[in-house]
Amino acid sequence: MSEHEVDRSVAHGHGAGHDHAAGGHAGHSHGVAAHADRRWLAIALTLITVFMAAEVVVGVIASSLALISDAAHMLSDAASIVLALVAMRLAARPARGGFTYGLKRAEILSAQANGLTLLLLGAWLAYEAVRRLITPAEVAGGLMLATALAGIVVNIAATWCISKANRTSLNVEGAYQHILNDLFAFIGTAAAALIVLLTGFARADAIATLVVVALMAKAGYGLLRESGRIFLEAAPADVDPNLLGDTLVARPAVVEVHDLHVWQITSGQPALSAHVLVDPGGDCHAVRRDLEGLLRHDYGITHTTLQVDHAAEAVLQVTRSGERTDEAGHCDAPHGPAHRDEPHPH
């Protein structure tokens, strides 16, 4: 077996495996076990479900859209937590068959569902609130205020429970955003109820609902944007691939880095692959270990696949289109820019 072939075998097989065993799990540790996450989410789900049932009854009796909207939001809270719990179980299943990463992206599907429900529910509540602004209904301010204050207490408890879980997971963050927005909703509802009691201004109920809708839209958009980046395999938000490529090619003995890909398997689990060319006299194994160490320590990337080859003087050829190919034909259709230790465009 040639030195190049040995390098490919080590980089794709044993090298990645040893790196993962030594530092990968440490890099992915979130400080909270999966069963602990499920316990905190289950407690929050119980609190929300019980209070939601009571709030629907009170909202109808008080004729308060703000209370009914809070109850509807709590229903979406409960659904988001159920989705999070189901997604956690799916994501915990080992990789097998055609699912080589397992079902880790079930969590991202859950986050997208949470974001979408926030936007759809917000649209319906906005419509109802505008109707109430045009034709205000009589609201029982005292009952509305008492229920809102109780809701604040329940949501503070539920928010605290989910804050104890692993919020680096976009899935858990989705459930957290649902409940945090519900807490703001109850605060707004309490303020509106106080205005109704003191002034008789019934439209305060609808205005409070619109404030909540704005918060829901912001949280929903954020979840869809972040989960969408993962599905589209964009680089993590805190990693600039161009700067990363320039950093790698600046390491000793590295001549060029191309076919550089950085993406996230799921939230908090970045991965990277690249083709690296080193000086003809350079040590491919030492270069690979150096680059893996840099990626692990400086970027927190422990899932790495690096193909490391020697760059012969006649290996790279520039075509009229500006593409580069090597003798083995590896880069017939290169993806992204080639990074070299010299001025180059991105």
CSV table of N, CA and C in Angstrom, one decimal, residues 137-298:
chain,number,residue,atom,x,y,z
A,137,ALA,N,-65.2,43.3,23.1
A,137,ALA,CA,-66.2,42.5,23.9
A,137,ALA,C,-66.0,42.9,25.3
A,138,GLU,N,-67.1,42.6,26.1
A,138,GLU,CA,-67.0,42.9,27.5
A,138,GLU,C,-66.2,41.8,28.2
A,139,VAL,N,-65.2,42.3,29.0
A,139,VAL,CA,-64.3,41.4,29.6
A,139,VAL,C,-64.4,41.4,31.2
A,140,ALA,N,-64.3,40.3,31.8
A,140,ALA,CA,-64.4,40.2,33.3
A,140,ALA,C,-62.9,40.4,33.8
A,141,GLY,N,-62.6,41.7,34.1
A,141,GLY,CA,-61.2,42.0,34.4
A,141,GLY,C,-60.7,41.3,35.6
A,142,GLY,N,-61.5,41.2,36.7
A,142,GLY,CA,-61.0,40.5,37.9
A,142,GLY,C,-60.6,39.1,37.7
A,143,LEU,N,-61.5,38.3,37.1
A,143,LEU,CA,-61.2,36.9,36.8
A,143,LEU,C,-60.0,36.8,35.9
A,144,MET,N,-59.9,37.7,34.9
A,144,MET,CA,-58.8,37.7,34.0
A,144,MET,C,-57.5,37.9,34.7
A,145,LEU,N,-57.5,38.9,35.6
A,145,LEU,CA,-56.3,39.2,36.3
A,145,LEU,C,-55.8,38.1,37.2
A,146,ALA,N,-56.7,37.5,38.0
A,146,ALA,CA,-56.4,36.4,38.9
A,146,ALA,C,-55.8,35.2,38.1
A,147,THR,N,-56.4,34.9,36.9
A,147,THR,CA,-55.9,33.8,36.1
A,147,THR,C,-54.5,34.1,35.5
A,148,ALA,N,-54.3,35.3,35.1
A,148,ALA,CA,-53.1,35.7,34.5
A,148,ALA,C,-51.9,35.6,35.6
A,149,LEU,N,-52.2,36.1,36.8
A,149,LEU,CA,-51.2,36.0,37.8
A,149,LEU,C,-50.9,34.6,38.2
A,150,ALA,N,-51.9,33.7,38.2
A,150,ALA,CA,-51.6,32.3,38.4
A,150,ALA,C,-50.8,31.7,37.3
A,151,GLY,N,-51.1,32.1,36.1
A,151,GLY,CA,-50.4,31.7,34.9
A,151,GLY,C,-48.9,32.1,34.9
A,152,ILE,N,-48.6,33.3,35.5
A,152,ILE,CA,-47.2,33.7,35.6
A,152,ILE,C,-46.5,32.8,36.5
A,153,VAL,N,-47.1,32.4,37.6
A,153,VAL,CA,-46.4,31.5,38.5
A,153,VAL,C,-46.1,30.2,37.9
A,154,VAL,N,-47.1,29.6,37.2
A,154,VAL,CA,-47.0,28.3,36.6
A,154,VAL,C,-45.9,28.4,35.5
A,155,ASN,N,-45.9,29.4,34.7
A,155,ASN,CA,-44.9,29.5,33.6
A,155,ASN,C,-43.5,29.8,34.1
A,156,ILE,N,-43.4,30.5,35.2
A,156,ILE,CA,-42.0,30.7,35.8
A,156,ILE,C,-41.5,29.3,36.2
A,157,ALA,N,-42.4,28.5,36.8
A,157,ALA,CA,-41.9,27.1,37.2
A,157,ALA,C,-41.6,26.3,36.0
A,158,ALA,N,-42.4,26.3,34.9
A,158,ALA,CA,-42.1,25.5,33.7
A,158,ALA,C,-40.9,26.0,33.0
A,159,THR,N,-40.7,27.3,33.0
A,159,THR,CA,-39.5,27.9,32.3
A,159,THR,C,-38.3,27.5,33.1
A,160,TRP,N,-38.3,27.5,34.4
A,160,TRP,CA,-37.2,27.1,35.2
A,160,TRP,C,-36.9,25.6,35.0
A,161,CYS,N,-37.9,24.8,34.9
A,161,CYS,CA,-37.7,23.3,34.6
A,161,CYS,C,-36.9,23.1,33.3
A,162,ILE,N,-37.4,23.8,32.2
A,162,ILE,CA,-36.7,23.6,30.9
A,162,ILE,C,-35.4,24.2,30.9
A,163,SER,N,-35.2,25.3,31.6
A,163,SER,CA,-33.8,25.9,31.7
A,163,SER,C,-32.8,25.0,32.3
A,164,LYS,N,-33.3,24.0,33.1
A,164,LYS,CA,-32.4,23.0,33.7
A,164,LYS,C,-32.0,21.9,32.6
A,165,ALA,N,-32.7,21.8,31.5
A,165,ALA,CA,-32.4,20.8,30.5
A,165,ALA,C,-31.3,21.4,29.6
A,166,ASN,N,-30.9,20.7,28.6
A,166,ASN,CA,-29.8,21.0,27.7
A,166,ASN,C,-30.3,21.9,26.6
A,167,ARG,N,-30.1,23.3,26.7
A,167,ARG,CA,-30.6,24.2,25.8
A,167,ARG,C,-29.7,24.4,24.6
A,168,THR,N,-28.5,23.7,24.6
A,168,THR,CA,-27.7,23.8,23.4
A,168,THR,C,-28.4,23.0,22.3
A,169,SER,N,-29.3,22.1,22.6
A,169,SER,CA,-30.1,21.4,21.6
A,169,SER,C,-31.2,22.3,21.1
A,170,LEU,N,-31.2,22.5,19.8
A,170,LEU,CA,-32.2,23.4,19.2
A,170,LEU,C,-33.6,22.8,19.4
A,171,ASN,N,-33.7,21.6,19.6
A,171,ASN,CA,-35.0,20.9,20.0
A,171,ASN,C,-35.5,21.4,21.3
A,172,VAL,N,-34.7,21.4,22.3
A,172,VAL,CA,-35.1,21.8,23.7
A,172,VAL,C,-35.3,23.4,23.7
A,173,GLU,N,-34.4,24.1,22.9
A,173,GLU,CA,-34.5,25.5,22.8
A,173,GLU,C,-35.9,25.9,22.2
A,174,GLY,N,-36.4,25.1,21.3
A,174,GLY,CA,-37.7,25.4,20.7
A,174,GLY,C,-38.8,25.3,21.8
A,175,ALA,N,-38.8,24.3,22.6
A,175,ALA,CA,-39.8,24.2,23.7
A,175,ALA,C,-39.6,25.3,24.7
A,176,TYR,N,-38.3,25.7,25.0
A,176,TYR,CA,-38.1,26.7,25.9
A,176,TYR,C,-38.6,28.1,25.4
A,177,GLN,N,-38.4,28.3,24.1
A,177,GLN,CA,-38.9,29.6,23.5
A,177,GLN,C,-40.5,29.6,23.6
A,178,HIS,N,-41.1,28.5,23.4
A,178,HIS,CA,-42.6,28.5,23.5
A,178,HIS,C,-43.0,28.9,24.9
A,179,ILE,N,-42.4,28.3,25.9
A,179,ILE,CA,-42.8,28.6,27.3
A,179,ILE,C,-42.4,30.0,27.7
A,180,LEU,N,-41.3,30.4,27.3
A,180,LEU,CA,-40.8,31.8,27.7
A,180,LEU,C,-41.8,32.8,27.1
A,181,ASN,N,-42.2,32.6,25.8
A,181,ASN,CA,-43.1,33.5,25.2
A,181,ASN,C,-44.5,33.5,25.9
A,182,ASP,N,-44.9,32.3,26.4
A,182,ASP,CA,-46.1,32.2,27.2
A,182,ASP,C,-46.0,33.0,28.5
A,183,LEU,N,-44.8,33.0,29.1
A,183,LEU,CA,-44.7,33.8,30.3
A,183,LEU,C,-44.9,35.3,30.0
A,184,PHE,N,-44.3,35.7,28.9
A,184,PHE,CA,-44.5,37.1,28.5
A,184,PHE,C,-45.9,37.4,28.2
A,185,ALA,N,-46.6,36.4,27.6
A,185,ALA,CA,-48.0,36.6,27.3
A,185,ALA,C,-48.8,36.8,28.6
A,186,PHE,N,-48.6,36.0,29.6
A,186,PHE,CA,-49.3,36.1,30.9
A,186,PHE,C,-49.0,37.5,31.5
A,187,ILE,N,-47.8,37.9,31.4
A,187,ILE,CA,-47.5,39.3,32.0
A,187,ILE,C,-48.3,40.3,31.3
A,188,GLY,N,-48.3,40.2,29.9
A,188,GLY,CA,-49.1,41.2,29.2
A,188,GLY,C,-50.6,41.1,29.5
A,189,THR,N,-51.1,39.9,29.7
A,189,THR,CA,-52.5,39.7,30.0
A,189,THR,C,-52.8,40.3,31.4
A,190,ALA,N,-51.9,40.1,32.3
A,190,ALA,CA,-52.1,40.7,33.7
A,190,ALA,C,-52.2,42.2,33.6
A,191,ALA,N,-51.3,42.8,32.8
A,191,ALA,CA,-51.3,44.2,32.6
A,191,ALA,C,-52.6,44.7,32.0
A,192,ALA,N,-53.1,44.0,30.9
A,192,ALA,CA,-54.3,44.3,30.3
A,192,ALA,C,-55.5,44.2,31.2
A,193,ALA,N,-55.5,43.1,32.0
A,193,ALA,CA,-56.6,42.9,33.0
A,193,ALA,C,-56.6,44.1,34.0
A,194,LEU,N,-55.5,44.5,34.4
A,194,LEU,CA,-55.4,45.6,35.4
A,194,LEU,C,-56.0,46.9,34.8
A,195,ILE,N,-55.7,47.2,33.5
A,195,ILE,CA,-56.2,48.3,32.8
A,195,ILE,C,-57.7,48.2,32.6
A,196,VAL,N,-58.2,47.0,32.3
A,196,VAL,CA,-59.6,46.8,32.2
A,196,VAL,C,-60.3,47.1,33.5
A,197,LEU,N,-59.8,46.6,34.6
A,197,LEU,CA,-60.4,46.8,35.9
A,197,LEU,C,-60.4,48.3,36.3
A,198,LEU,N,-59.3,49.0,36.0
A,198,LEU,CA,-59.1,50.4,36.5
A,198,LEU,C,-59.8,51.4,35.6
A,199,THR,N,-59.8,51.1,34.3
A,199,THR,CA,-60.4,52.1,33.4
A,199,THR,C,-61.6,51.7,32.5
A,200,GLY,N,-61.8,50.4,32.5
A,200,GLY,CA,-62.9,49.8,31.7
A,200,GLY,C,-62.5,49.8,30.2
A,201,PHE,N,-61.3,50.0,29.8
A,201,PHE,CA,-60.8,50.0,28.4
A,201,PHE,C,-60.7,48.5,28.0
A,202,ALA,N,-61.7,48.0,27.3
A,202,ALA,CA,-61.8,46.6,27.0
A,202,ALA,C,-60.8,46.2,25.9
A,203,ARG,N,-60.4,47.2,25.0
A,203,ARG,CA,-59.5,46.9,23.9
A,203,ARG,C,-58.1,46.6,24.4
A,204,ALA,N,-57.8,46.8,25.7
A,204,ALA,CA,-56.5,46.5,26.3
A,204,ALA,C,-56.3,45.0,26.1
A,205,ASP,N,-57.3,44.2,26.2
A,205,ASP,CA,-57.3,42.7,26.0
A,205,ASP,C,-56.7,42.4,24.6
A,206,ALA,N,-57.2,43.0,23.6
A,206,ALA,CA,-56.7,42.7,22.2
A,206,ALA,C,-55.3,43.3,22.0
A,207,ILE,N,-55.0,44.4,22.6
A,207,ILE,CA,-53.7,45.0,22.4
A,207,ILE,C,-52.6,44.1,23.1
A,208,ALA,N,-52.9,43.5,24.2
A,208,ALA,CA,-52.0,42.6,24.9
A,208,ALA,C,-51.8,41.4,24.0
A,209,THR,N,-52.8,40.9,23.3
A,209,THR,CA,-52.7,39.8,22.5
A,209,THR,C,-51.7,40.1,21.3
A,210,LEU,N,-51.8,41.3,20.7
A,210,LEU,CA,-51.0,41.7,19.6
A,210,LEU,C,-49.5,41.7,20.1
A,211,VAL,N,-49.2,42.2,21.3
A,211,VAL,CA,-47.9,42.2,21.8
A,211,VAL,C,-47.3,40.8,21.8
A,212,VAL,N,-48.1,39.9,22.3
A,212,VAL,CA,-47.7,38.5,22.4
A,212,VAL,C,-47.5,37.9,21.0
A,213,VAL,N,-48.3,38.3,20.0
A,213,VAL,CA,-48.1,37.8,18.7
A,213,VAL,C,-46.8,38.2,18.1
A,214,ALA,N,-46.4,39.4,18.4
A,214,ALA,CA,-45.1,39.9,18.0
A,214,ALA,C,-43.9,39.1,18.5
A,215,LEU,N,-44.0,38.7,19.8
A,215,LEU,CA,-43.0,37.9,20.4
A,215,LEU,C,-43.0,36.5,19.8
A,216,MET,N,-44.2,36.0,19.6
A,216,MET,CA,-44.3,34.6,18.9
A,216,MET,C,-43.6,34.6,17.6
A,217,ALA,N,-43.9,35.7,16.8
A,217,ALA,CA,-43.3,35.8,15.4
A,217,ALA,C,-41.8,35.8,15.5
A,218,LYS,N,-41.3,36.6,16.4
A,218,LYS,CA,-39.8,36.6,16.5
A,218,LYS,C,-39.2,35.3,16.9
A,219,ALA,N,-39.8,34.6,17.9
A,219,ALA,CA,-39.2,33.3,18.3
A,219,ALA,C,-39.4,32.3,17.2
A,220,GLY,N,-40.6,32.3,16.5
A,220,GLY,CA,-40.8,31.3,15.5
A,220,GLY,C,-39.9,31.4,14.3
A,221,TYR,N,-39.7,32.7,13.9
A,221,TYR,CA,-38.7,32.9,12.8
A,221,TYR,C,-37.3,32.5,13.1
A,222,GLY,N,-36.9,32.8,14.4
A,222,GLY,CA,-35.6,32.4,14.8
A,222,GLY,C,-35.4,30.8,14.7
A,223,LEU,N,-36.4,30.1,15.2
A,223,LEU,CA,-36.3,28.6,15.2
A,223,LEU,C,-36.2,28.1,13.7
A,224,LEU,N,-37.1,28.7,12.9
A,224,LEU,CA,-37.1,28.2,11.5
A,224,LEU,C,-35.8,28.5,10.8
A,225,ARG,N,-35.2,29.7,11.1
A,225,ARG,CA,-34.0,30.1,10.4
A,225,ARG,C,-32.8,29.2,10.8
A,226,GLU,N,-32.7,28.9,12.2
A,226,GLU,CA,-31.6,28.1,12.6
A,226,GLU,C,-31.8,26.6,12.2
A,227,SER,N,-33.0,26.1,12.3
A,227,SER,CA,-33.2,24.7,11.9
A,227,SER,C,-33.0,24.6,10.4
A,228,GLY,N,-33.4,25.6,9.6
A,228,GLY,CA,-33.3,25.6,8.2
A,228,GLY,C,-31.8,25.6,7.8
A,229,ARG,N,-30.9,26.3,8.5
A,229,ARG,CA,-29.5,26.3,8.2
A,229,ARG,C,-28.9,24.9,8.4
A,230,ILE,N,-29.4,24.1,9.3
A,230,ILE,CA,-28.9,22.8,9.6
A,230,ILE,C,-29.4,21.9,8.4
A,231,PHE,N,-30.7,22.0,8.0
A,231,PHE,CA,-31.2,21.1,7.0
A,231,PHE,C,-30.5,21.4,5.6
A,232,LEU,N,-30.1,22.7,5.4
A,232,LEU,CA,-29.4,23.0,4.2
A,232,LEU,C,-27.9,22.8,4.3
A,233,GLU,N,-27.5,22.3,5.4
A,233,GLU,CA,-26.1,22.0,5.7
A,233,GLU,C,-25.2,23.2,5.5
A,234,ALA,N,-25.7,24.3,6.0
A,234,ALA,CA,-24.8,25.5,6.0
A,234,ALA,C,-23.8,25.4,7.2
A,235,ALA,N,-22.7,26.1,7.1
A,235,ALA,CA,-21.7,26.1,8.1
A,235,ALA,C,-22.3,26.6,9.4
A,236,PRO,N,-21.9,26.2,10.6
A,236,PRO,CA,-22.3,26.8,11.9
A,236,PRO,C,-22.2,28.3,11.8
A,237,ALA,N,-23.1,29.0,12.5
A,237,ALA,CA,-23.2,30.4,12.4
A,237,ALA,C,-21.9,31.1,12.9
A,238,ASP,N,-21.1,30.4,13.8
A,238,ASP,CA,-19.9,31.0,14.4
A,238,ASP,C,-18.7,30.5,13.6
A,239,VAL,N,-18.8,29.9,12.5
A,239,VAL,CA,-17.7,29.4,11.7
A,239,VAL,C,-17.7,30.1,10.3
A,240,ASP,N,-16.7,30.8,9.9
A,240,ASP,CA,-16.5,31.3,8.6
A,240,ASP,C,-15.6,30.3,7.8
A,241,PRO,N,-16.2,29.6,6.8
A,241,PRO,CA,-15.4,28.6,6.1
A,241,PRO,C,-14.2,29.2,5.4
A,242,ASN,N,-14.3,30.4,4.9
A,242,ASN,CA,-13.2,31.0,4.2
A,242,ASN,C,-12.0,31.3,5.2
A,243,LEU,N,-12.3,31.8,6.3
A,243,LEU,CA,-11.3,32.1,7.3
A,243,LEU,C,-10.7,30.7,7.9
A,244,LEU,N,-11.6,29.8,8.0
A,244,LEU,CA,-11.2,28.5,8.5
A,244,LEU,C,-10.2,27.8,7.5
A,245,GLY,N,-10.5,27.9,6.2
A,245,GLY,CA,-9.6,27.4,5.2
A,245,GLY,C,-8.3,28.1,5.2
A,246,ASP,N,-8.3,29.4,5.3
A,246,ASP,CA,-7.0,30.1,5.4
A,246,ASP,C,-6.2,29.7,6.6
A,247,THR,N,-6.9,29.5,7.7
A,247,THR,CA,-6.2,29.0,8.9
A,247,THR,C,-5.5,27.7,8.7
A,248,LEU,N,-6.3,26.8,8.1
A,248,LEU,CA,-5.7,25.4,7.9
A,248,LEU,C,-4.5,25.5,6.9
A,249,VAL,N,-4.6,26.2,5.8
A,249,VAL,CA,-3.5,26.2,4.9
A,249,VAL,C,-2.3,27.0,5.4
A,250,ALA,N,-2.4,27.7,6.5
A,250,ALA,CA,-1.3,28.4,7.1
A,250,ALA,C,-0.5,27.6,8.0
A,251,ARG,N,-0.9,26.3,8.2
A,251,ARG,CA,-0.2,25.4,9.1
A,251,ARG,C,1.0,24.9,8.4
A,252,PRO,N,2.1,24.5,9.1
A,252,PRO,CA,3.3,24.0,8.5
A,252,PRO,C,3.1,22.9,7.6
A,253,ALA,N,3.8,22.9,6.4
A,253,ALA,CA,3.8,21.9,5.4
A,253,ALA,C,2.5,21.8,4.5
A,254,VAL,N,1.5,22.6,4.9
A,254,VAL,CA,0.3,22.5,4.1
A,254,VAL,C,0.4,23.5,2.9
A,255,VAL,N,0.1,22.9,1.7
A,255,VAL,CA,0.3,23.7,0.5
A,255,VAL,C,-1.1,24.2,0.0
A,256,GLU,N,-2.1,23.3,0.1
A,256,GLU,CA,-3.5,23.7,-0.3
A,256,GLU,C,-4.5,22.9,0.4
A,257,VAL,N,-5.7,23.6,0.6
A,257,VAL,CA,-6.9,22.9,1.1
A,257,VAL,C,-8.0,23.2,0.2
A,258,HIS,N,-8.7,22.2,-0.3
A,258,HIS,CA,-9.9,22.4,-1.1
A,258,HIS,C,-10.9,21.4,-0.8
A,259,ASP,N,-12.1,21.4,-1.5
A,259,ASP,CA,-13.2,20.6,-1.1
A,259,ASP,C,-13.5,20.6,0.4
A,260,LEU,N,-13.4,21.8,0.9
A,260,LEU,CA,-13.7,22.0,2.3
A,260,LEU,C,-15.2,22.2,2.6
A,261,HIS,N,-15.7,21.3,3.4
A,261,HIS,CA,-17.1,21.3,3.8
A,261,HIS,C,-17.2,21.4,5.3
A,262,VAL,N,-18.1,22.3,5.8
A,262,VAL,CA,-18.3,22.4,7.2
A,262,VAL,C,-19.9,22.4,7.4
A,263,TRP,N,-20.4,21.6,8.2
A,263,TRP,CA,-21.9,21.5,8.4
A,263,TRP,C,-22.2,21.0,9.8
A,264,GLN,N,-23.5,20.9,10.1
A,264,GLN,CA,-23.9,20.4,11.4
A,264,GLN,C,-24.7,19.2,11.2
A,265,ILE,N,-24.4,18.1,11.9
A,265,ILE,CA,-25.2,16.9,11.9
A,265,ILE,C,-26.5,17.1,12.5
A,266,THR,N,-26.5,17.8,13.7
A,266,THR,CA,-27.6,18.3,14.4
A,266,THR,C,-27.1,19.4,15.3
A,267,SER,N,-27.9,20.1,16.0
A,267,SER,CA,-27.5,21.2,16.8
A,267,SER,C,-26.4,20.8,17.7
A,268,GLY,N,-25.3,21.6,17.7
A,268,GLY,CA,-24.2,21.3,18.6
A,268,GLY,C,-23.2,20.2,18.2
A,269,GLN,N,-23.4,19.7,17.0
A,269,GLN,CA,-22.5,18.6,16.5
A,269,GLN,C,-22.0,19.0,15.1
A,270,PRO,N,-21.0,19.8,15.0
A,270,PRO,CA,-20.4,20.2,13.7
A,270,PRO,C,-19.6,19.1,13.1
A,271,ALA,N,-19.4,19.1,11.8
A,271,ALA,CA,-18.6,18.1,11.1
A,271,ALA,C,-17.8,18.8,10.0
A,272,LEU,N,-16.7,18.2,9.6
A,272,LEU,CA,-15.9,18.9,8.6
A,272,LEU,C,-15.2,17.8,7.7
A,273,SER,N,-15.1,18.0,6.4
A,273,SER,CA,-14.3,17.2,5.5
A,273,SER,C,-13.5,18.1,4.6
A,274,ALA,N,-12.3,17.7,4.2
A,274,ALA,CA,-11.5,18.5,3.3
A,274,ALA,C,-10.4,17.6,2.6
A,275,HIS,N,-9.9,18.1,1.5
A,275,HIS,CA,-8.8,17.5,0.8
A,275,HIS,C,-7.6,18.4,1.1
A,276,VAL,N,-6.5,17.8,1.6
A,276,VAL,CA,-5.4,18.6,2.0
A,276,VAL,C,-4.1,18.2,1.3
A,277,LEU,N,-3.4,19.1,0.6
A,277,LEU,CA,-2.2,18.8,-0.1
A,277,LEU,C,-1.0,19.4,0.8
A,278,VAL,N,0.0,18.5,0.9
A,278,VAL,CA,1.2,18.9,1.7
A,278,VAL,C,2.4,18.9,0.9
A,279,ASP,N,3.5,19.5,1.4
A,279,ASP,CA,4.8,19.5,0.7
A,279,ASP,C,5.2,18.1,0.3
A,280,PRO,N,5.9,17.9,-0.8
A,280,PRO,CA,6.4,16.6,-1.2
A,280,PRO,C,7.2,15.9,-0.1
A,281,GLY,N,7.9,16.6,0.7
A,281,GLY,CA,8.7,16.0,1.8
A,281,GLY,C,8.0,16.1,3.1
A,282,GLY,N,6.8,16.5,3.2
A,282,GLY,CA,6.1,16.7,4.4
A,282,GLY,C,5.5,15.3,5.0
A,283,ASP,N,5.2,15.3,6.3
A,283,ASP,CA,4.7,14.1,6.9
A,283,ASP,C,3.2,14.2,6.9
A,284,CYS,N,2.5,13.4,6.1
A,284,CYS,CA,1.1,13.5,6.0
A,284,CYS,C,0.4,13.2,7.3
A,285,HIS,N,0.9,12.2,8.0
A,285,HIS,CA,0.3,11.8,9.3
A,285,HIS,C,0.4,12.9,10.3
A,286,ALA,N,1.6,13.5,10.4
A,286,ALA,CA,1.8,14.6,11.4
A,286,ALA,C,0.9,15.8,11.0
A,287,VAL,N,0.8,16.1,9.7
A,287,VAL,CA,-0.1,17.2,9.3
A,287,VAL,C,-1.5,17.0,9.7
A,288,ARG,N,-2.0,15.7,9.4
A,288,ARG,CA,-3.4,15.4,9.7
A,288,ARG,C,-3.7,15.5,11.2
A,289,ARG,N,-2.7,15.0,12.1
A,289,ARG,CA,-2.9,15.1,13.5
A,289,ARG,C,-2.9,16.6,14.0
A,290,ASP,N,-2.1,17.4,13.3
A,290,ASP,CA,-2.0,18.8,13.7
A,290,ASP,C,-3.3,19.5,13.3
A,291,LEU,N,-3.8,19.3,12.1
A,291,LEU,CA,-5.1,19.9,11.7
A,291,LEU,C,-6.2,19.4,12.6
A,292,GLU,N,-6.3,18.2,12.9
A,292,GLU,CA,-7.4,17.6,13.7
A,292,GLU,C,-7.3,18.3,15.1
A,293,GLY,N,-6.1,18.4,15.7
A,293,GLY,CA,-6.0,19.1,17.0
A,293,GLY,C,-6.4,20.5,16.9
A,294,LEU,N,-6.1,21.3,15.9
A,294,LEU,CA,-6.5,22.7,15.7
A,294,LEU,C,-8.0,22.8,15.6
A,295,LEU,N,-8.6,21.9,14.8
A,295,LEU,CA,-10.1,21.9,14.6
A,295,LEU,C,-10.8,21.6,16.0
A,296,ARG,N,-10.2,20.6,16.7
A,296,ARG,CA,-10.9,20.2,18.0
A,296,ARG,C,-10.8,21.3,19.0
A,297,HIS,N,-9.6,21.9,19.2
A,297,HIS,CA,-9.4,22.9,20.2
A,297,HIS,C,-9.9,24.3,19.9
A,298,ASP,N,-9.7,24.7,18.7
A,298,ASP,CA,-10.1,26.1,18.3
A,298,ASP,C,-11.5,26.2,17.9
